[in-house]
């Protein structure tokens, strides 16, 4: 009898192994649908019925027939085993990271637009072996390595990927893990297209609102528009670069350039003629758009709060949705002065890291709207905390976003879970391949007529990479694609911040 049982068990194990190989081949087949692939990954346990009927105890049967089977549904046993990346060509180089686990489940995150992927790779040695479902615990251990703006890209990218893994492990959307949702779709705002003539701009705006369906727009009101117009700017010549431009984005080769000088320290002023010219630009756009659609404004140039107030008062009559980043976010008292002096709402925050640096703006009512970028502010949970804290003070939250669909969907889940949310930026509206970088789990439409769809059942972030498209749009400086990063495995320092 013993030999018969051994023969049956051996036969059963062979059948189990054959089934595993066939299942893996189907998972790897590009023609397999995402839903079928997900099902196959979650049904790794099998083949125990025959040995169970032959008189073995269920514990022995499981031990015999599944000793090498990966268990895909044991969140408490998950461990982080690897982190890899692919540098996409979105926004001049935006890295998608993939955090892998011992159970085959992986999560996607993103290092904020144009930030160095090493901000994330530096963290790999600090998270290997951790259970990715302990999201807050891991976040608290690595948040010391983040900072304002793109310095936070690594910490936030890891946090996104952890929620993606956690949602997949428990088979729920990320918004559910944040406490539930307030909405089934998320309102987006898009840039107002620029053109060479008013007629062409009107055509492009109508395409944005009527064809693409956007219900909220944003435009730049930059003193760059005054270039070549005599008598519009005071003290501008001193700050012009070799091309005669006030390059507000900065110059890494010249630390004393205009764009590297904080707003209060340039002493550039706008004349009445300059204010009239900028007001005419806004009036032209408002007349094309009408008053049903909110128009936000941004990127004015580097000048002090006095000129910011003068410009804002000139434009108050156009009922703009907000003035954004008129002075650096650090000057929360100057923000309070601007906010008190004008009628149009004010906002800042895309470069602020963590709730603690939002608190002065919120508690002093320095701005009317906070505007975090989830890829800088701390990830999904920290950004929801920021929104919730602002809500306690009657302050709304809009969200800045200029990355790949990975950070986009991270924002969508956070926006769905935050009550005081207004609108989310979509910066790649006119990039034809942008949406194709991913496929949606279950086939939902990611963007529909100016709104993002909140995935109601898809686990985690609700997307998977379309690897062929990602490979087509890698940044020219780094064509590697999720290659080994073993050089980042070793922890080389003691990180505790207290004695």
PDB file of C-alpha atoms in Angstrom, residues 14-180:
ATOM      1  CA  UNK A  14       4.613  15.610 -11.612  1.00  0.00           C
ATOM      2  CA  UNK A  15       1.129  16.640 -12.709  1.00  0.00           C
ATOM      3  CA  UNK A  16       1.321  19.636 -10.372  1.00  0.00           C
ATOM      4  CA  UNK A  17       4.686  20.649 -11.853  1.00  0.00           C
ATOM      5  CA  UNK A  18       3.406  20.202 -15.399  1.00  0.00           C
ATOM      6  CA  UNK A  19       0.403  22.368 -14.528  1.00  0.00           C
ATOM      7  CA  UNK A  20       2.693  25.019 -13.050  1.00  0.00           C
ATOM      8  CA  UNK A  21       4.774  25.132 -16.224  1.00  0.00           C
ATOM      9  CA  UNK A  22       1.697  25.333 -18.431  1.00  0.00           C
ATOM     10  CA  UNK A  23       0.220  28.052 -16.232  1.00  0.00           C
ATOM     11  CA  UNK A  24       3.458  30.064 -16.296  1.00  0.00           C
ATOM     12  CA  UNK A  25       3.640  29.732 -20.089  1.00  0.00           C
ATOM     13  CA  UNK A  26       0.103  31.100 -20.348  1.00  0.00           C
ATOM     14  CA  UNK A  27       0.945  33.963 -17.961  1.00  0.00           C
ATOM     15  CA  UNK A  28       3.944  34.916 -20.114  1.00  0.00           C
ATOM     16  CA  UNK A  29       2.032  34.656 -23.388  1.00  0.00           C
ATOM     17  CA  UNK A  30       1.470  38.241 -24.652  1.00  0.00           C
ATOM     18  CA  UNK A  31      -1.971  37.225 -25.930  1.00  0.00           C
ATOM     19  CA  UNK A  32      -3.199  36.376 -22.425  1.00  0.00           C
ATOM     20  CA  UNK A  33      -5.607  39.034 -21.107  1.00  0.00           C
ATOM     21  CA  UNK A  34      -4.769  40.894 -17.909  1.00  0.00           C
ATOM     22  CA  UNK A  35      -7.812  39.454 -16.143  1.00  0.00           C
ATOM     23  CA  UNK A  36      -6.847  35.871 -17.075  1.00  0.00           C
ATOM     24  CA  UNK A  37      -3.208  36.497 -16.114  1.00  0.00           C
ATOM     25  CA  UNK A  38      -4.275  37.855 -12.725  1.00  0.00           C
ATOM     26  CA  UNK A  39      -6.500  34.826 -12.166  1.00  0.00           C
ATOM     27  CA  UNK A  40      -3.696  32.400 -13.026  1.00  0.00           C
ATOM     28  CA  UNK A  41      -1.301  34.125 -10.645  1.00  0.00           C
ATOM     29  CA  UNK A  42      -3.780  33.843  -7.797  1.00  0.00           C
ATOM     30  CA  UNK A  43      -4.602  30.151  -8.337  1.00  0.00           C
ATOM     31  CA  UNK A  44      -1.171  28.674  -7.790  1.00  0.00           C
ATOM     32  CA  UNK A  45      -2.415  26.276  -5.115  1.00  0.00           C
ATOM     33  CA  UNK A  46      -3.921  23.122  -6.567  1.00  0.00           C
ATOM     34  CA  UNK A  47      -3.688  19.417  -7.266  1.00  0.00           C
ATOM     35  CA  UNK A  48      -4.394  18.138  -3.782  1.00  0.00           C
ATOM     36  CA  UNK A  49      -7.706  16.394  -4.236  1.00  0.00           C
ATOM     37  CA  UNK A  50      -6.383  12.987  -5.345  1.00  0.00           C
ATOM     38  CA  UNK A  51      -3.859  12.536  -2.557  1.00  0.00           C
ATOM     39  CA  UNK A  52      -6.426  13.766  -0.068  1.00  0.00           C
ATOM     40  CA  UNK A  53      -8.799  10.993  -1.169  1.00  0.00           C
ATOM     41  CA  UNK A  54      -6.037   8.382  -0.826  1.00  0.00           C
ATOM     42  CA  UNK A  55      -6.014   8.712   2.944  1.00  0.00           C
ATOM     43  CA  UNK A  56      -3.329  11.309   3.630  1.00  0.00           C
ATOM     44  CA  UNK A  57      -4.088  14.063   6.119  1.00  0.00           C
ATOM     45  CA  UNK A  58      -4.754  17.447   4.548  1.00  0.00           C
ATOM     46  CA  UNK A  59      -1.628  18.976   6.174  1.00  0.00           C
ATOM     47  CA  UNK A  60       0.576  16.192   4.766  1.00  0.00           C
ATOM     48  CA  UNK A  61      -1.107  16.441   1.395  1.00  0.00           C
ATOM     49  CA  UNK A  62      -0.507  20.188   1.146  1.00  0.00           C
ATOM     50  CA  UNK A  63       3.085  19.797   2.300  1.00  0.00           C
ATOM     51  CA  UNK A  64       3.722  17.079  -0.304  1.00  0.00           C
ATOM     52  CA  UNK A  65       2.037  18.644  -3.296  1.00  0.00           C
ATOM     53  CA  UNK A  66       2.752  22.346  -2.804  1.00  0.00           C
ATOM     54  CA  UNK A  67       6.232  22.411  -1.319  1.00  0.00           C
ATOM     55  CA  UNK A  68       7.525  24.497  -4.249  1.00  0.00           C
ATOM     56  CA  UNK A  69       4.336  26.324  -5.169  1.00  0.00           C
ATOM     57  CA  UNK A  70       4.398  30.125  -4.754  1.00  0.00           C
ATOM     58  CA  UNK A  71       1.577  31.238  -2.485  1.00  0.00           C
ATOM     59  CA  UNK A  72       0.154  34.406  -4.016  1.00  0.00           C
ATOM     60  CA  UNK A  73      -2.387  35.292  -1.353  1.00  0.00           C
ATOM     61  CA  UNK A  74      -0.456  35.515   1.921  1.00  0.00           C
ATOM     62  CA  UNK A  75       0.096  39.233   2.598  1.00  0.00           C
ATOM     63  CA  UNK A  76       1.625  38.600   6.018  1.00  0.00           C
ATOM     64  CA  UNK A  77       4.420  36.599   4.371  1.00  0.00           C
ATOM     65  CA  UNK A  78       5.282  39.164   1.691  1.00  0.00           C
ATOM     66  CA  UNK A  79       8.888  40.360   1.532  1.00  0.00           C
ATOM     67  CA  UNK A  80      10.510  42.961  -0.727  1.00  0.00           C
ATOM     68  CA  UNK A  81      13.158  41.278  -2.864  1.00  0.00           C
ATOM     69  CA  UNK A  82      14.170  43.818  -5.516  1.00  0.00           C
ATOM     70  CA  UNK A  83      13.806  47.313  -6.965  1.00  0.00           C
ATOM     71  CA  UNK A  84      14.418  48.126 -10.647  1.00  0.00           C
ATOM     72  CA  UNK A  85      13.629  51.026 -12.968  1.00  0.00           C
ATOM     73  CA  UNK A  86      12.959  52.201 -16.498  1.00  0.00           C
ATOM     74  CA  UNK A  87      13.687  55.825 -17.448  1.00  0.00           C
ATOM     75  CA  UNK A  88      10.876  57.068 -19.705  1.00  0.00           C
ATOM     76  CA  UNK A  89      10.966  60.060 -22.020  1.00  0.00           C
ATOM     77  CA  UNK A  90       8.034  61.731 -20.226  1.00  0.00           C
ATOM     78  CA  UNK A  91       8.835  65.321 -19.159  1.00  0.00           C
ATOM     79  CA  UNK A  92      12.470  65.057 -20.142  1.00  0.00           C
ATOM     80  CA  UNK A  93      13.171  61.883 -18.181  1.00  0.00           C
ATOM     81  CA  UNK A  94      10.802  60.352 -15.634  1.00  0.00           C
ATOM     82  CA  UNK A  95      11.687  57.025 -14.040  1.00  0.00           C
ATOM     83  CA  UNK A  96       9.166  54.297 -13.301  1.00  0.00           C
ATOM     84  CA  UNK A  97      10.310  51.970 -10.520  1.00  0.00           C
ATOM     85  CA  UNK A  98       9.195  48.404  -9.909  1.00  0.00           C
ATOM     86  CA  UNK A  99       9.385  46.894  -6.419  1.00  0.00           C
ATOM     87  CA  UNK A 100       9.279  43.083  -6.494  1.00  0.00           C
ATOM     88  CA  UNK A 101       8.369  40.566  -3.782  1.00  0.00           C
ATOM     89  CA  UNK A 102       8.915  36.924  -2.890  1.00  0.00           C
ATOM     90  CA  UNK A 103       5.389  36.073  -4.076  1.00  0.00           C
ATOM     91  CA  UNK A 104       5.612  37.467  -7.586  1.00  0.00           C
ATOM     92  CA  UNK A 105       3.451  40.484  -6.777  1.00  0.00           C
ATOM     93  CA  UNK A 106       5.129  43.757  -7.744  1.00  0.00           C
ATOM     94  CA  UNK A 107       4.283  47.425  -7.379  1.00  0.00           C
ATOM     95  CA  UNK A 108       4.833  50.420  -9.649  1.00  0.00           C
ATOM     96  CA  UNK A 109       6.011  53.831  -8.489  1.00  0.00           C
ATOM     97  CA  UNK A 110       7.466  56.934 -10.093  1.00  0.00           C
ATOM     98  CA  UNK A 111      10.354  59.268  -9.339  1.00  0.00           C
ATOM     99  CA  UNK A 112       9.020  62.766  -9.966  1.00  0.00           C
ATOM    100  CA  UNK A 113       9.474  64.355 -13.396  1.00  0.00           C
ATOM    101  CA  UNK A 114      13.123  65.027 -14.290  1.00  0.00           C
ATOM    102  CA  UNK A 115      14.386  63.877 -10.868  1.00  0.00           C
ATOM    103  CA  UNK A 116      17.371  61.525 -10.619  1.00  0.00           C
ATOM    104  CA  UNK A 117      16.326  57.874 -10.255  1.00  0.00           C
ATOM    105  CA  UNK A 118      19.120  57.456  -7.698  1.00  0.00           C
ATOM    106  CA  UNK A 119      16.863  59.207  -5.191  1.00  0.00           C
ATOM    107  CA  UNK A 120      14.929  55.910  -5.251  1.00  0.00           C
ATOM    108  CA  UNK A 121      17.788  53.451  -5.757  1.00  0.00           C
ATOM    109  CA  UNK A 122      19.466  54.852  -2.646  1.00  0.00           C
ATOM    110  CA  UNK A 123      16.501  53.516  -0.649  1.00  0.00           C
ATOM    111  CA  UNK A 124      16.649  49.951  -1.958  1.00  0.00           C
ATOM    112  CA  UNK A 125      18.997  48.653   0.739  1.00  0.00           C
ATOM    113  CA  UNK A 126      16.718  50.154   3.375  1.00  0.00           C
ATOM    114  CA  UNK A 127      13.574  48.319   2.290  1.00  0.00           C
ATOM    115  CA  UNK A 128      14.835  44.885   1.162  1.00  0.00           C
ATOM    116  CA  UNK A 129      13.302  42.135   3.287  1.00  0.00           C
ATOM    117  CA  UNK A 130      10.525  44.364   4.618  1.00  0.00           C
ATOM    118  CA  UNK A 131       6.860  43.472   4.283  1.00  0.00           C
ATOM    119  CA  UNK A 132       5.580  45.966   1.676  1.00  0.00           C
ATOM    120  CA  UNK A 133       2.134  46.040   3.283  1.00  0.00           C
ATOM    121  CA  UNK A 134       3.627  47.863   6.266  1.00  0.00           C
ATOM    122  CA  UNK A 135       3.446  51.022   4.188  1.00  0.00           C
ATOM    123  CA  UNK A 136       3.452  53.607   6.959  1.00  0.00           C
ATOM    124  CA  UNK A 137       6.241  51.849   8.874  1.00  0.00           C
ATOM    125  CA  UNK A 138       8.490  51.784   5.804  1.00  0.00           C
ATOM    126  CA  UNK A 139       7.575  55.367   4.897  1.00  0.00           C
ATOM    127  CA  UNK A 140       8.571  56.608   8.350  1.00  0.00           C
ATOM    128  CA  UNK A 141      11.908  54.836   8.062  1.00  0.00           C
ATOM    129  CA  UNK A 142      12.803  56.396   4.694  1.00  0.00           C
ATOM    130  CA  UNK A 143      11.130  59.813   4.802  1.00  0.00           C
ATOM    131  CA  UNK A 144      14.308  61.345   6.279  1.00  0.00           C
ATOM    132  CA  UNK A 145      15.884  60.865   2.832  1.00  0.00           C
ATOM    133  CA  UNK A 146      13.360  63.094   1.071  1.00  0.00           C
ATOM    134  CA  UNK A 147      13.313  66.851   0.691  1.00  0.00           C
ATOM    135  CA  UNK A 148      11.543  69.666  -1.176  1.00  0.00           C
ATOM    136  CA  UNK A 149      10.554  69.268  -4.824  1.00  0.00           C
ATOM    137  CA  UNK A 150      12.367  66.522  -6.728  1.00  0.00           C
ATOM    138  CA  UNK A 151      14.492  65.538  -3.750  1.00  0.00           C
ATOM    139  CA  UNK A 152      11.362  63.744  -2.510  1.00  0.00           C
ATOM    140  CA  UNK A 153      11.044  61.712  -5.708  1.00  0.00           C
ATOM    141  CA  UNK A 154      12.570  58.528  -4.324  1.00  0.00           C
ATOM    142  CA  UNK A 155      10.586  58.373  -1.094  1.00  0.00           C
ATOM    143  CA  UNK A 156       7.312  59.150  -2.882  1.00  0.00           C
ATOM    144  CA  UNK A 157       7.999  56.672  -5.685  1.00  0.00           C
ATOM    145  CA  UNK A 158       8.589  53.890  -3.179  1.00  0.00           C
ATOM    146  CA  UNK A 159       5.420  54.810  -1.279  1.00  0.00           C
ATOM    147  CA  UNK A 160       3.327  54.629  -4.469  1.00  0.00           C
ATOM    148  CA  UNK A 161       4.718  51.182  -5.276  1.00  0.00           C
ATOM    149  CA  UNK A 162       3.991  49.892  -1.762  1.00  0.00           C
ATOM    150  CA  UNK A 163       0.326  50.844  -2.017  1.00  0.00           C
ATOM    151  CA  UNK A 164       0.193  49.144  -5.418  1.00  0.00           C
ATOM    152  CA  UNK A 165       1.564  45.930  -3.900  1.00  0.00           C
ATOM    153  CA  UNK A 166      -0.678  46.156  -0.840  1.00  0.00           C
ATOM    154  CA  UNK A 167      -3.788  46.629  -2.966  1.00  0.00           C
ATOM    155  CA  UNK A 168      -2.868  43.658  -5.134  1.00  0.00           C
ATOM    156  CA  UNK A 169      -2.143  41.484  -2.087  1.00  0.00           C
ATOM    157  CA  UNK A 170      -5.551  42.222  -0.541  1.00  0.00           C
ATOM    158  CA  UNK A 171      -7.308  42.498  -3.935  1.00  0.00           C
ATOM    159  CA  UNK A 172      -8.688  46.001  -3.325  1.00  0.00           C
ATOM    160  CA  UNK A 173      -8.079  49.399  -5.010  1.00  0.00           C
ATOM    161  CA  UNK A 174      -5.632  51.783  -3.362  1.00  0.00           C
ATOM    162  CA  UNK A 175      -8.411  54.268  -2.546  1.00  0.00           C
ATOM    163  CA  UNK A 176     -10.067  51.597  -0.384  1.00  0.00           C
ATOM    164  CA  UNK A 177      -6.902  51.316   1.705  1.00  0.00           C
ATOM    165  CA  UNK A 178      -6.978  55.097   2.236  1.00  0.00           C
ATOM    166  CA  UNK A 179     -10.421  54.896   3.821  1.00  0.00           C
ATOM    167  CA  UNK A 180     -12.822  54.776   0.880  1.00  0.00           C
TER     168      UNK A 180
END
